[in-house]
Amino acid sequence: MAIGETGKGVDGSYEAVTTASRAAFDRAAAVMPGGSKGAYFYSPYPLFFERGDGCRLTDIDGRTFLDCANHHTAQVLGHNHPAVVEAINSQVSRGVVLGGPTGVETELAEELCDRVASLERVRFCNSGTEATLHAIRLARGITGRSRIAKFEGGYHGSHDAVEISVAPPLENAGDAASPTPVAGVRGIAPGATGDVLVLPYDDVDAVTRLVETHAGELACILLDPKAGILEPVDGLAETVSALAGEHDILLIADEVVAFRLARGGWQQTRGVTPDLTTYGKLVGGGFPIGAFGGRAEVMDRLDMRGGPTGFHQSGTFSAHPVAMAAGVATLRQMTPEAFGVLDDLGRRLDDGLAQIVCRHDLAFSWVVAGSLFSLYFADHAPRSYRDLVACRKEWNSLLFHRLIEKGYYLSHSLGMNALSLAMGPEDVDGLVAAIDESLEAMATDAG
Ligand SMILES: Cc1ncc(COP(=O)(O)O)c(C=O)c1O
């Protein structure tokens, strides 16, 4: 299939086999601007899905794909795992939400605290966005400082405090070693950018200098390790952790994605002990969820026994019983052996890509961390937001559409994909072969 720059099949072949998706999209876009959510859109219109089973998705035109996106990495067991389905059904059969605690939230909190050494207390909310909002608010309330530090290119959700310098145009972004905070979208409160100190992912010296200069103003440093997206530079996590400790700044590890790496999450793999950690995605077993937690001394500000503390966190659907039940059932499958299986699949993908890449005269690279992976058109794996900007992004949709045609569904940006426990080695081999054939065809087309 020849694909144009926009990702639209220039010979109409995508359109020819996705007529039901086209009709569903036209209907959706009449009542939802550009479809149901920003992240679902790609040109000319997204596939609509009928169902998911294990590692496969079926679109409403009846075609089947290996699911390598796994709902923005949330689906670690694949789709419809019997233990998760049973837990959901059992919870729903007792009433969906009952207006009081049911105890299933305690089970999920215990499961998390048991896994993660830095967690003594956890609170639940409905999204990763809410988790970072509440963690930052707690940090500001405890320290009495208003500014936060975050990394350029780091995404921590869609509230005003963090949707800053997520993907800034470089002409506005200032010097790489001292980035200018840039509002991510229109409508962010005007003061929000001034409350953010932006740090570069790939420059430990610059991070040290910036944090030391502004230490007295900083409530927290928000660190998303970008597992599977950026190649980590040596010493970044350790430096950030040490700086936070020295200056009484709270370190918030955003493990909304990175919790996929190990039983105790990313922090277990680095030996870092954050003050607070935020969670989402896989923790809800496919349902909307967020969570944040840390040591008792920090989290217990939210404990209202004895009256108001000045701190508060709640929400109509926070600790939703069905999400809690799905999360418990999912995490119970995530044994050390299960992480071993995922790591083996990830290594197989990494090795497979290393074997095929030399056959192509294309600047192509990738990052694999555990079961997370991203693909790039660049001659080396990116280490910072500015490296990501330098990738040949216009080729992403070409590869994405070629892989769709071969029956492989990835994130349309090719960043933040995930393998699942429903996959076997043959699925990974198939993906590598499909990438190999697609790159060859793309190189031929490019002449
Ligand atoms: C690292 C990170 N933090 C926070 C979020 C926000 O989570 P949510 O989309 O559940 O609000 C995301 C979402 O992709 C994320 O990747």
XYZ file of C-alpha atoms and ligand atoms in Angstrom:
463
model
C 0.000 0.000 0.000
C 1.329 3.412 -0.872
C 0.677 5.898 1.878
C 0.768 9.657 1.591
C 2.426 12.037 4.044
C -0.766 12.394 6.043
C -1.040 8.665 6.543
C -3.966 8.502 4.143
C -3.629 5.690 1.663
C -2.844 7.548 -1.574
C -4.292 4.702 -3.573
C -7.307 4.588 -1.291
C -6.450 1.145 0.094
C -6.872 2.086 3.800
C -10.228 3.596 2.952
C -11.179 0.591 0.844
C -10.893 -1.844 3.761
C -12.150 0.440 6.540
C -15.531 1.563 5.259
C -17.291 0.733 8.534
C -14.679 2.717 10.525
C -15.094 5.650 8.156
C -18.883 5.654 8.653
C -18.504 5.288 12.445
C -16.013 8.144 12.532
C -18.215 10.455 10.459
C -21.106 9.763 12.814
C -18.906 10.306 15.901
C -17.362 13.523 14.596
C -20.816 15.021 14.108
C -21.305 15.013 17.886
C -17.742 14.875 19.287
C -15.133 17.257 17.845
C -12.806 15.135 15.724
C -14.041 11.966 17.455
C -14.176 10.793 21.053
C -10.727 11.836 22.340
C -7.617 13.562 21.077
C -5.288 10.594 21.435
C -7.480 8.322 19.293
C -7.208 10.488 16.205
C -4.878 9.814 13.327
C -5.295 10.665 9.699
C -7.513 10.070 7.813
C -9.636 8.554 10.639
C -8.976 5.910 13.278
C -9.948 2.263 13.191
C -12.982 1.518 15.325
C -12.747 -1.759 17.201
C -15.393 -4.389 17.720
C -13.615 -6.517 20.331
C -10.391 -7.625 21.943
C -9.436 -11.188 22.800
C -6.089 -12.006 24.360
C -3.478 -10.259 22.232
C -5.801 -9.650 19.264
C -8.100 -6.796 18.314
C -10.858 -7.007 15.720
C -12.001 -3.840 13.969
C -15.568 -3.198 12.928
C -14.677 -4.095 9.335
C -13.794 -7.580 10.581
C -9.989 -7.410 10.341
C -7.816 -8.760 13.135
C -4.608 -7.226 14.510
C -1.922 -8.129 17.023
C -2.425 -5.476 19.700
C 0.967 -3.894 20.378
C -0.478 -0.713 21.894
C -2.508 -2.399 24.649
C -4.589 0.659 25.395
C -1.783 3.140 25.979
C 0.122 0.303 27.788
C -2.676 -0.303 30.352
C -3.586 -3.814 29.232
C -0.702 -5.887 30.518
C -2.562 -9.214 30.433
C -4.100 -8.549 27.010
C -7.878 -8.480 26.668
C -10.501 -10.418 28.582
C -8.200 -12.325 30.890
C -10.522 -14.847 32.617
C -9.430 -13.896 36.162
C -10.101 -10.212 35.478
C -13.437 -10.888 33.785
C -14.509 -13.021 36.726
C -13.488 -10.370 39.262
C -15.382 -7.668 37.341
C -18.528 -9.781 37.002
C -18.461 -10.768 40.631
C -18.111 -7.131 41.712
C -20.824 -5.870 39.349
C -23.228 -8.576 40.476
C -23.143 -7.038 43.965
C -23.969 -3.522 42.732
C -21.616 -1.178 40.934
C -21.127 1.693 43.375
C -22.638 1.590 46.830
C -21.958 4.994 48.374
C -19.483 3.652 50.911
C -16.285 1.627 51.043
C -16.600 -2.062 50.150
C -13.158 -3.284 51.199
C -11.976 -4.115 47.695
C -10.052 -0.797 47.674
C -8.189 -1.992 50.775
C -7.145 -5.122 48.882
C -5.695 -3.073 46.035
C -3.976 -0.679 48.452
C -2.453 -3.640 50.324
C -1.324 -5.186 47.051
C 0.441 -1.942 46.041
C 2.023 -1.336 49.448
C 3.250 -4.920 49.488
C 4.923 -4.488 46.111
C 6.503 -1.061 46.430
C 8.979 -0.416 49.247
C 8.324 3.355 49.330
C 4.545 2.961 49.763
C 3.025 2.843 53.225
C -0.223 4.552 52.286
C -2.110 4.968 49.010
C -5.169 6.916 47.870
C -7.143 6.175 44.703
C -8.606 8.510 42.097
C -9.766 8.101 38.508
C -6.816 8.926 36.268
C -3.108 9.540 36.151
C -3.986 13.216 35.718
C -5.741 13.287 39.082
C -2.910 11.334 40.677
C -0.285 13.926 39.728
C -2.654 16.758 40.634
C -3.129 15.416 44.155
C 0.529 14.489 44.632
C 1.661 17.987 43.610
C -0.973 19.606 45.815
C 0.241 17.536 48.750
C 3.837 18.539 48.037
C 2.911 22.226 47.851
C 0.834 21.979 51.022
C 3.614 20.283 52.964
C 6.522 22.445 51.816
C 4.660 25.765 51.540
C 6.481 26.311 48.219
C 4.653 26.880 44.940
C 7.015 25.924 42.114
C 7.454 22.441 40.736
C 10.246 21.038 38.602
C 9.442 18.765 35.692
C 11.352 17.475 32.692
C 10.967 18.836 29.179
C 8.862 16.410 27.153
C 7.435 14.772 30.281
C 3.673 14.154 30.191
C 1.958 13.908 33.548
C -1.662 14.452 32.558
C -3.844 17.328 31.486
C -4.143 19.694 34.459
C -2.626 23.173 34.338
C 0.314 22.521 36.668
C 1.834 19.859 34.415
C 0.738 20.448 30.847
C 3.759 22.683 30.468
C 6.690 21.984 28.107
C 5.272 18.618 27.044
C 5.945 19.141 23.337
C 6.998 22.779 22.986
C 7.936 24.234 19.600
C 11.712 24.585 19.771
C 11.580 28.234 18.732
C 9.822 28.967 22.044
C 11.647 26.440 24.202
C 14.870 28.338 24.921
C 18.253 26.855 25.632
C 18.497 23.049 25.928
C 20.377 23.331 29.228
C 17.862 25.764 30.703
C 14.539 25.269 28.918
C 11.836 27.941 28.940
C 8.460 26.744 30.305
C 5.879 26.705 27.511
C 2.136 26.132 27.988
C 1.155 22.911 26.220
C -2.255 24.077 25.034
C -4.225 27.309 24.904
C -6.242 28.161 27.971
C -3.721 27.138 30.637
C -3.865 29.637 33.541
C -1.388 32.426 32.723
C 0.524 31.961 35.978
C 1.021 28.223 35.477
C 4.173 28.460 33.366
C 5.911 30.625 35.967
C 5.343 27.900 38.537
C 7.320 25.340 36.539
C 11.077 24.860 36.384
C 11.807 22.822 33.260
C 14.705 20.347 33.353
C 16.493 18.546 30.481
C 16.366 14.716 30.576
C 19.831 14.187 29.153
C 21.968 16.661 31.064
C 22.629 15.724 34.682
C 24.896 18.750 35.258
C 22.225 21.148 34.027
C 19.632 19.441 36.242
C 21.915 19.870 39.251
C 22.586 23.523 38.473
C 18.918 24.361 37.873
C 17.632 22.585 40.974
C 20.369 24.052 43.194
C 19.639 27.561 41.905
C 15.899 27.299 42.554
C 15.859 24.854 45.477
C 14.200 27.247 47.922
C 11.203 27.716 45.607
C 10.579 24.070 44.723
C 7.836 21.953 46.297
C 8.611 18.859 44.247
C 10.496 17.356 41.356
C 8.270 15.300 39.112
C 10.143 12.525 37.360
C 8.640 10.273 34.725
C 11.461 7.887 33.876
C 10.085 7.621 30.308
C 10.591 3.881 30.419
C 10.513 2.426 26.926
C 10.440 5.887 25.401
C 13.800 7.534 26.118
C 17.149 5.876 26.587
C 17.969 6.852 30.201
C 21.218 8.740 30.823
C 23.471 7.456 33.582
C 22.906 8.881 37.003
C 19.796 10.974 36.309
C 17.480 9.220 38.756
C 20.138 9.042 41.466
C 21.071 12.717 41.040
C 17.473 13.878 41.162
C 16.816 11.771 44.225
C 19.911 13.115 46.010
C 19.096 16.744 45.122
C 15.519 16.356 46.375
C 16.756 14.871 49.654
C 19.400 17.579 50.206
C 16.978 20.469 49.648
C 13.819 19.084 51.293
C 12.067 18.960 47.941
C 9.616 16.094 47.532
C 10.536 13.634 44.785
C 7.435 12.448 42.940
C 8.046 9.462 40.679
C 5.378 9.256 37.992
C 4.966 5.526 37.403
C 1.705 5.725 35.483
C 3.530 3.890 32.684
C 6.773 2.764 34.335
C 5.039 0.513 36.879
C 5.002 -2.004 34.031
C 8.738 -2.620 34.515
C 8.871 -4.789 37.635
C 6.795 -6.064 40.541
C 7.824 -2.981 42.527
C 7.830 -0.753 39.441
C 10.621 1.390 38.006
C 11.872 2.486 41.434
C 12.677 -1.123 42.299
C 14.901 -1.360 39.209
C 16.809 1.827 40.158
C 16.914 1.525 43.927
C 15.355 4.988 44.227
C 12.959 5.823 47.088
C 10.597 8.635 46.074
C 8.561 10.605 48.616
C 5.445 10.119 46.521
C 4.634 7.932 43.530
C 1.780 8.266 41.069
C 0.073 5.360 39.308
C -2.612 4.769 36.698
C -3.114 2.617 33.627
C -2.358 -1.060 34.417
C -3.250 -0.678 38.111
C -6.955 -0.497 37.132
C -6.970 -3.657 35.030
C -8.418 -1.703 32.090
C -10.735 0.586 34.088
C -10.205 4.305 34.755
C -7.854 4.671 37.687
C -5.218 6.794 39.316
C -3.398 6.309 42.584
C -0.790 8.152 44.564
C 1.076 7.073 47.633
C 4.173 7.306 49.733
C 5.359 7.055 53.281
C 2.865 7.434 56.111
C 4.286 10.727 57.375
C 3.565 12.362 53.989
C 0.283 10.667 53.115
C -1.265 10.883 56.576
C -1.902 14.612 56.049
C -4.991 13.273 54.257
C -6.139 11.365 57.351
C -9.236 13.185 58.627
C -9.626 11.345 61.901
C -9.604 14.088 64.498
C -10.949 16.736 62.108
C -9.870 18.713 59.080
C -6.145 18.874 58.454
C -6.190 21.472 55.696
C -5.493 18.674 53.231
C -8.179 16.753 51.373
C -8.681 14.307 48.538
C -11.877 12.624 47.385
C -14.012 12.266 44.214
C -17.394 10.693 43.372
C -15.861 7.707 41.636
C -12.514 7.532 43.451
C -11.733 3.960 44.556
C -14.466 2.694 42.211
C -15.173 -0.907 43.242
C -15.106 -2.355 39.716
C -11.768 -0.694 38.904
C -10.427 -1.872 42.256
C -11.550 -5.464 41.609
C -10.090 -5.463 38.092
C -6.860 -3.987 39.459
C -6.505 -6.595 42.208
C -7.160 -9.425 39.735
C -4.618 -7.971 37.297
C -1.866 -7.371 39.842
C -2.263 -10.888 41.243
C -1.302 -12.190 37.798
C 1.777 -9.960 37.802
C 4.105 -12.303 39.648
C 7.899 -12.101 39.391
C 7.630 -14.979 36.879
C 5.164 -12.982 34.793
C 7.579 -10.040 34.717
C 10.269 -12.531 33.631
C 8.091 -13.610 30.700
C 7.463 -9.984 29.692
C 11.172 -9.169 29.967
C 11.992 -12.161 27.730
C 9.494 -10.945 25.132
C 11.007 -7.455 25.309
C 14.550 -8.833 24.890
C 13.387 -10.914 21.921
C 11.993 -7.762 20.305
C 15.192 -5.828 21.032
C 17.389 -8.611 19.571
C 15.094 -9.060 16.579
C 15.199 -5.355 15.736
C 18.984 -5.324 16.121
C 19.203 -8.151 13.586
C 17.013 -6.534 10.947
C 18.089 -2.912 11.210
C 21.432 -3.406 9.499
C 19.630 -4.663 6.379
C 18.077 -1.239 5.816
C 19.552 1.978 4.634
C 17.239 3.969 6.900
C 17.918 5.866 10.103
C 15.836 3.669 12.408
C 16.147 3.140 16.151
C 14.106 1.961 19.102
C 13.949 1.836 22.876
C 12.800 -1.295 24.698
C 12.404 -1.408 28.490
C 10.787 -4.540 29.865
C 7.559 -4.888 27.876
C 7.461 -1.229 26.762
C 8.855 -0.082 23.437
C 8.987 2.831 21.008
C 10.207 3.053 17.418
C 11.928 6.074 15.885
C 13.213 7.251 12.569
C 16.550 8.492 13.871
C 20.079 7.110 13.784
C 20.241 6.727 17.567
C 17.727 6.128 20.329
C 16.550 9.499 21.679
C 17.701 10.596 25.138
C 15.770 13.824 25.456
C 12.761 15.705 24.167
C 15.016 17.579 21.747
C 16.321 14.291 20.332
C 12.683 13.259 19.811
C 12.000 16.454 17.897
C 14.939 15.695 15.598
C 13.463 12.299 14.578
C 11.993 12.014 11.117
C 8.421 12.038 12.408
C 6.743 12.241 9.009
C 7.749 8.595 8.502
C 5.889 7.403 11.594
C 2.520 7.301 9.919
C 3.998 5.519 6.904
C 5.247 2.680 9.100
C 2.122 2.732 11.286
C -0.119 2.234 8.245
C 2.103 -0.416 6.711
C 1.989 -2.352 9.982
C -1.792 -2.005 10.116
C -1.955 -3.487 6.665
C 0.104 -6.447 7.890
C -2.133 -6.951 10.921
C -0.119 -5.157 13.648
C -1.670 -2.326 15.649
C 0.768 0.052 17.371
C 0.300 3.513 18.826
C 0.026 5.819 15.830
C 2.987 7.891 17.024
C 4.981 4.617 17.303
C 5.946 5.805 20.805
C 4.736 4.044 23.947
C 3.799 0.582 22.737
C 3.563 -2.465 24.942
C 3.778 -6.235 24.728
C 1.336 -8.271 26.799
C 1.319 -11.562 28.646
C -1.208 -12.830 26.123
C 1.557 -12.816 23.488
C 4.053 -15.545 22.736
C 7.519 -15.419 21.170
C 6.001 -16.100 17.738
C 3.956 -12.906 18.006
C 7.103 -10.878 18.670
C 8.873 -12.595 15.763
C 5.912 -11.762 13.538
C 6.094 -8.108 14.592
C 9.828 -7.957 13.839
C 9.269 -9.529 10.406
C 6.450 -7.068 9.669
C 8.692 -4.129 10.618
C 11.482 -5.572 8.474
C 9.247 -5.903 5.396
C 7.708 -2.484 5.977
C 11.077 -0.735 6.250
C 12.214 -2.414 3.066
C 9.119 -1.248 1.194
C 9.476 2.266 2.610
C 13.129 2.465 1.547
C 12.167 1.299 -1.952
C 9.387 3.887 -2.152
C 11.740 6.610 -0.958
C 13.995 5.674 -3.871
C 3.628 9.213 32.716
C 2.188 9.623 32.675
N 1.670 10.287 33.705
C 0.372 10.666 33.736
C -0.462 10.374 32.686
C -1.900 10.805 32.726
O -2.713 9.682 32.919
P -4.263 9.723 32.490
O -4.305 9.684 30.992
O -4.844 8.493 33.135
O -4.847 10.972 33.040
C 0.037 9.668 31.588
C -0.851 9.342 30.441
O -0.428 8.858 29.415
C 1.396 9.285 31.566
O 1.933 8.634 30.534
